[in-house]
Coordinates of C-alpha atoms and ligand atoms in Angstrom, one line a residue:
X212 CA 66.5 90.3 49.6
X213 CA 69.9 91.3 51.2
X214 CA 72.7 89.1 52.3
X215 CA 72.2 90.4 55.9
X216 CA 68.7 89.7 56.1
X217 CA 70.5 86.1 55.9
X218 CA 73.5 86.6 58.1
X219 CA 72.3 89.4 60.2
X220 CA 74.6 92.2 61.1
X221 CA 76.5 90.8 64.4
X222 CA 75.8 92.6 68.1
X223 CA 78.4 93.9 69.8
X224 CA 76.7 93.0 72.8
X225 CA 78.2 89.6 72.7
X226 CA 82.0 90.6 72.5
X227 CA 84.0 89.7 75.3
X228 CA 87.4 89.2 74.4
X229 CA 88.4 91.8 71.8
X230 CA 91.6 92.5 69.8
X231 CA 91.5 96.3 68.5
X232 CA 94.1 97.0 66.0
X233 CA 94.6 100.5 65.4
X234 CA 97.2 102.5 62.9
X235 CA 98.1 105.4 66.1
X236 CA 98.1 105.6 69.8
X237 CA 95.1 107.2 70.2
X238 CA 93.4 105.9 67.0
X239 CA 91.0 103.8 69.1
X240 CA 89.9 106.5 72.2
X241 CA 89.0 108.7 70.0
X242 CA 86.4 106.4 67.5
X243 CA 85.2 104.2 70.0
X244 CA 86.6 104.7 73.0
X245 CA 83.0 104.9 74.5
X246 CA 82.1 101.3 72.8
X247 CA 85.3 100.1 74.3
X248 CA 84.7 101.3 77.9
X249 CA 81.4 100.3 78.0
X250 CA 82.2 96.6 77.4
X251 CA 85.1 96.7 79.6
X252 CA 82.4 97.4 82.2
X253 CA 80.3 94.4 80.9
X254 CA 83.4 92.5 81.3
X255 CA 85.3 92.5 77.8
X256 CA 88.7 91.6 78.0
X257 CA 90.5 94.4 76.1
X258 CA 93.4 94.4 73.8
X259 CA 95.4 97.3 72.1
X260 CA 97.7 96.6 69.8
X261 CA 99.4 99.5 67.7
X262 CA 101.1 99.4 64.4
X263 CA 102.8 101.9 64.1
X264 CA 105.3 104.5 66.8
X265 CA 103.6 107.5 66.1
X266 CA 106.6 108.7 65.5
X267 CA 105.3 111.4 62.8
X268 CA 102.6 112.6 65.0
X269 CA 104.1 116.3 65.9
X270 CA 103.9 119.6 64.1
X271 CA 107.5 120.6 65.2
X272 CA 110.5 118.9 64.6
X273 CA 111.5 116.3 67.5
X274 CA 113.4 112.9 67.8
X275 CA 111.3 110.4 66.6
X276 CA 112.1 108.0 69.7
X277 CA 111.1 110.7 71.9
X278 CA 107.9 111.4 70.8
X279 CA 107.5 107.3 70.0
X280 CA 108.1 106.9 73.8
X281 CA 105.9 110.0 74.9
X282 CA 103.1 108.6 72.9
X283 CA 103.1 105.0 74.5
X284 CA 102.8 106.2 77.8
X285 CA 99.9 108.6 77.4
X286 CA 98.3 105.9 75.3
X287 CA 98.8 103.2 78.6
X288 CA 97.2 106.2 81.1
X289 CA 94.6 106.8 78.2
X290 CA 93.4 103.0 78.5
X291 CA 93.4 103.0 82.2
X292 CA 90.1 105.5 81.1
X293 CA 88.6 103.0 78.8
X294 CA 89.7 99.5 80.6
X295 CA 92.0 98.5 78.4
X296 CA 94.1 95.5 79.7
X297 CA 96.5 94.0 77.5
X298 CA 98.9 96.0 75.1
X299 CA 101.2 95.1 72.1
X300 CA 102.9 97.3 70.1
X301 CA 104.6 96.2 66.6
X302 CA 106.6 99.8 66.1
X303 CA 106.8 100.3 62.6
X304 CA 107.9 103.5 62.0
X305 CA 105.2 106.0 61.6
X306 CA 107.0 108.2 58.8
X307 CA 107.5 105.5 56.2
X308 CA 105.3 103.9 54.0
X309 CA 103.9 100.6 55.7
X310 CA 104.4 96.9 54.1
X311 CA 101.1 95.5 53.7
X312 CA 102.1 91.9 53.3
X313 CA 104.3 91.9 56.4
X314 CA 101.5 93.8 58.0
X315 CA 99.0 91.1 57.3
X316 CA 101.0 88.6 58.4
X317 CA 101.7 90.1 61.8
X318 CA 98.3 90.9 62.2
X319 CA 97.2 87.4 61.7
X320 CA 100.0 85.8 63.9
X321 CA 98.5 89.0 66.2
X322 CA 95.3 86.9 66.0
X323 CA 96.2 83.7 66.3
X324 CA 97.9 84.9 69.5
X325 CA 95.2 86.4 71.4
X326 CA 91.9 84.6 69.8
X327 CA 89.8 87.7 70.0
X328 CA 86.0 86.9 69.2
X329 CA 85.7 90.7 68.1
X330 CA 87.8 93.0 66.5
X331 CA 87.9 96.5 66.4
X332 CA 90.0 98.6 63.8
X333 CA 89.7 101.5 61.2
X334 CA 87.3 101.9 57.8
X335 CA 89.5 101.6 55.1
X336 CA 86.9 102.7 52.8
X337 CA 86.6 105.9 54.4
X338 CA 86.0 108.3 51.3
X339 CA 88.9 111.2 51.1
X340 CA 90.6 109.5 54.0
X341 CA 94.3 110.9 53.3
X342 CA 96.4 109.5 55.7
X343 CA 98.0 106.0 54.1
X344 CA 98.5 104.5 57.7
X345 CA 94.9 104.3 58.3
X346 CA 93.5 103.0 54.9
X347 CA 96.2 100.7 55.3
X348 CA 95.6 99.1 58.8
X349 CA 92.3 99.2 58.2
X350 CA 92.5 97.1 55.4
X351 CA 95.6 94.5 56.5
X352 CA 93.1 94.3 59.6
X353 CA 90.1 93.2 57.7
X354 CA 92.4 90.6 55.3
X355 CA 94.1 89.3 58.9
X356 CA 90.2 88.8 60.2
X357 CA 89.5 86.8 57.4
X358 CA 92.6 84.8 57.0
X359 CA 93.2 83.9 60.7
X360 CA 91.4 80.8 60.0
X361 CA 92.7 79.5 57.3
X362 CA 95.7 77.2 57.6
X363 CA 98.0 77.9 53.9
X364 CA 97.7 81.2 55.2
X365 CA 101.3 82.3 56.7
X366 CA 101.7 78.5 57.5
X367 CA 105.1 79.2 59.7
X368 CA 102.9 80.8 62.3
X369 CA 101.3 76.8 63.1
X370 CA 105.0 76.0 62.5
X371 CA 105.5 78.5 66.2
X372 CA 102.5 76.4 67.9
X373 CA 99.7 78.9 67.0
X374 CA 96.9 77.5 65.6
X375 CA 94.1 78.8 62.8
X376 CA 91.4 81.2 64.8
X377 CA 87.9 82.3 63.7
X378 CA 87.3 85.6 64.5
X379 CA 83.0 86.4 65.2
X380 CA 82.8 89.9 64.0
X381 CA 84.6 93.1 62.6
X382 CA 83.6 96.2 63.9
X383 CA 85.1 99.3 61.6
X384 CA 85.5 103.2 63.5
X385 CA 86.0 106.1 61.9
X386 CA 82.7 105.0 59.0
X387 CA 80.7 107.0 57.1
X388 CA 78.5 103.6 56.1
X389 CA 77.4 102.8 59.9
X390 CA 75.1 100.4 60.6
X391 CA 75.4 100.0 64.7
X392 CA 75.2 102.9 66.6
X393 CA 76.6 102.2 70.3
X394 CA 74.6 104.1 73.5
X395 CA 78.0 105.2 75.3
X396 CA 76.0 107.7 77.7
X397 CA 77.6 105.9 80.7
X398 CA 81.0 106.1 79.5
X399 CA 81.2 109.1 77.7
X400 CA 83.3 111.3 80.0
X401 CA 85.7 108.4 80.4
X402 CA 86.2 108.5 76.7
X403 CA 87.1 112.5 77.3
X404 CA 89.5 111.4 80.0
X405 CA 91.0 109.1 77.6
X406 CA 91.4 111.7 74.6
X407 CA 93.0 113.9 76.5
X408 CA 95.6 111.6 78.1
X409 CA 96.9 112.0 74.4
X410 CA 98.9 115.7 75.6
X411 CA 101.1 115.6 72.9
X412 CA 98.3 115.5 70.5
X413 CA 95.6 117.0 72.0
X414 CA 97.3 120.2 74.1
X415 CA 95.0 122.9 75.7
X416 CA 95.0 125.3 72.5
X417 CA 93.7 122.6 70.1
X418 CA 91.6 120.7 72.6
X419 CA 88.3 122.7 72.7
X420 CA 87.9 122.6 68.7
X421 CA 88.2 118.8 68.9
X422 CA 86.1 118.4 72.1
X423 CA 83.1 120.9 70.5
X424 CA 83.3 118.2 66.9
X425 CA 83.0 114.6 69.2
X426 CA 80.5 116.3 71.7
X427 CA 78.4 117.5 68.7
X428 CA 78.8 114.3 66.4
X429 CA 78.3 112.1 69.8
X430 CA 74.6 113.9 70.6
X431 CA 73.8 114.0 67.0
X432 CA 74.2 109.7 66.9
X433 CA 73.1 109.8 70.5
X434 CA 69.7 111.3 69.1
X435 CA 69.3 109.4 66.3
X436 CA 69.4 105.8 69.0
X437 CA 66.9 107.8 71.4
X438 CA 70.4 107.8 73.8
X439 CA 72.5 111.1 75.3
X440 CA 75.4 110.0 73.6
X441 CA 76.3 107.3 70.8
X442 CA 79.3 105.9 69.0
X443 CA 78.6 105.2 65.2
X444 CA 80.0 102.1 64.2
X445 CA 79.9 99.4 60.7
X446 CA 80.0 95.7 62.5
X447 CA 80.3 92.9 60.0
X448 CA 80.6 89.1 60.4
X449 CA 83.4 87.4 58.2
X450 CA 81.5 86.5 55.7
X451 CA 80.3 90.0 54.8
X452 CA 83.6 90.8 54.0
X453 CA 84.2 88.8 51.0
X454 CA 82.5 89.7 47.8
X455 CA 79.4 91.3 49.4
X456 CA 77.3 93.3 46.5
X457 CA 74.6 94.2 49.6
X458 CA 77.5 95.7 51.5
X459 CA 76.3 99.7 51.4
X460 CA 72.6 99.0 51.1
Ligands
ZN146 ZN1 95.7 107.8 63.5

């Protein structure tokens, strides 16, 4: 017996307003950008927020409001690929080391705000993931998905007029523990379109390496779902988040 056999995993089918929390612009084109698009199409309503300014995101030395600015704007004509409809940005500073309580708190006011049903973020369990901003979003995202709801959690937000809010299901990019993988056939060029919106990250002489590791990964999930092309994602409901021993099985 597992714990999902009793709570199955959720279907991202059913999202329709969705909140995706991600620790870069770009974060979210690139892991599931083809998820995303796709249920823009099917009438999603889509939110990016982004925690931090990108601000550490070059190789040579520029101001870091510079490239902060730069990197909004290409992520704004990025979305325009995927669908994306609503942005918020919280503009911590991407070269310093992020506060998780503060984080956690913003990210649940964050949901409290827009009352996603799904949320979409970073693995935090990623094995050998280096980078500190995505093991920490990932995991202030997770805490904030299952605190939303719960009232003596960051009590000055219902203090503002927001109210507790019961987010349906999680859904981590970026995984090496997938359990859902998402046919994104039909929006897979759009995702392409959205990557490379990123210039400053993704200029001409770097591009093909990165565009010959998604293609390949992308068929390789594609053909294990019997689809061209396929996003690999782990979706969890709230209560698989808390003290789940059936969590890798
Ligand atoms: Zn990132």
């Amino acid at each position: 017996m597992s714990i999902f056999d009793i709570v199955p995993v959720p279907s991202l089918d059913k999202a329709k307003h969705i909140l995706c929390i991600q620790p870069h612009p770009d974060d979210m084109d690139i892991s599931c950008g083809g998820t995303l698009a796709a249920l823009a199409d099917h009438g999603a309503h889509i939110t990016y927020l982004t925690v931090t300014d990108g601000s550490a995101g070059t190789p040579v030395r520029m101001q870091e409001a510079e490239l902060a600015a730069i990197r909004r704007q290409e992520q704004i004509a990025a979305g325009a690929h995927i669908g994306v409809r609503d942005y918020r940005w919280l503009d911590y500073s991407d070269a310093q080391w992020l506060p998780e309580a503060a984080l956690q708190a913003d990210l649940i006011r964050a949901i409290r705000k827009t009352r996603p049903d799904t949320v979409f973020t970073i693995d935090p369990w990623l094995p050998y993931e280096s980078h500190p901003a995505h093991r920490t979003v990932g995991l202030c995202a997770a805490a904030a998905v299952l605190f939303a709801g719960m009232p003596n959690i960051s009590p000055d937000q219902l203090e503002d007029g927001l109210s507790p809010h019961n987010v349906q299901q999680i859904a981590f990019a970026f995984t090496a523990a997938p359990n859902t993988q998402f046919d994104v056939s039909a929006t897979w060029a759009r995702k392409l379109s959205a990557i490379r919106a990123h210039q400053s990250q993704f200029p001409d002489n770097v591009w093909p390496v990165y565009e010959h590791v998604l293609t390949a990964k992308g068929r390789e999930f594609g053909a294990q779902s019997g689809c061209a092309f396929a996003e690999a994602l782990k979706v969890l409901a709230p209560f698989h988040l808390h003290c789940n021993i059936d969590i890798l099985g």
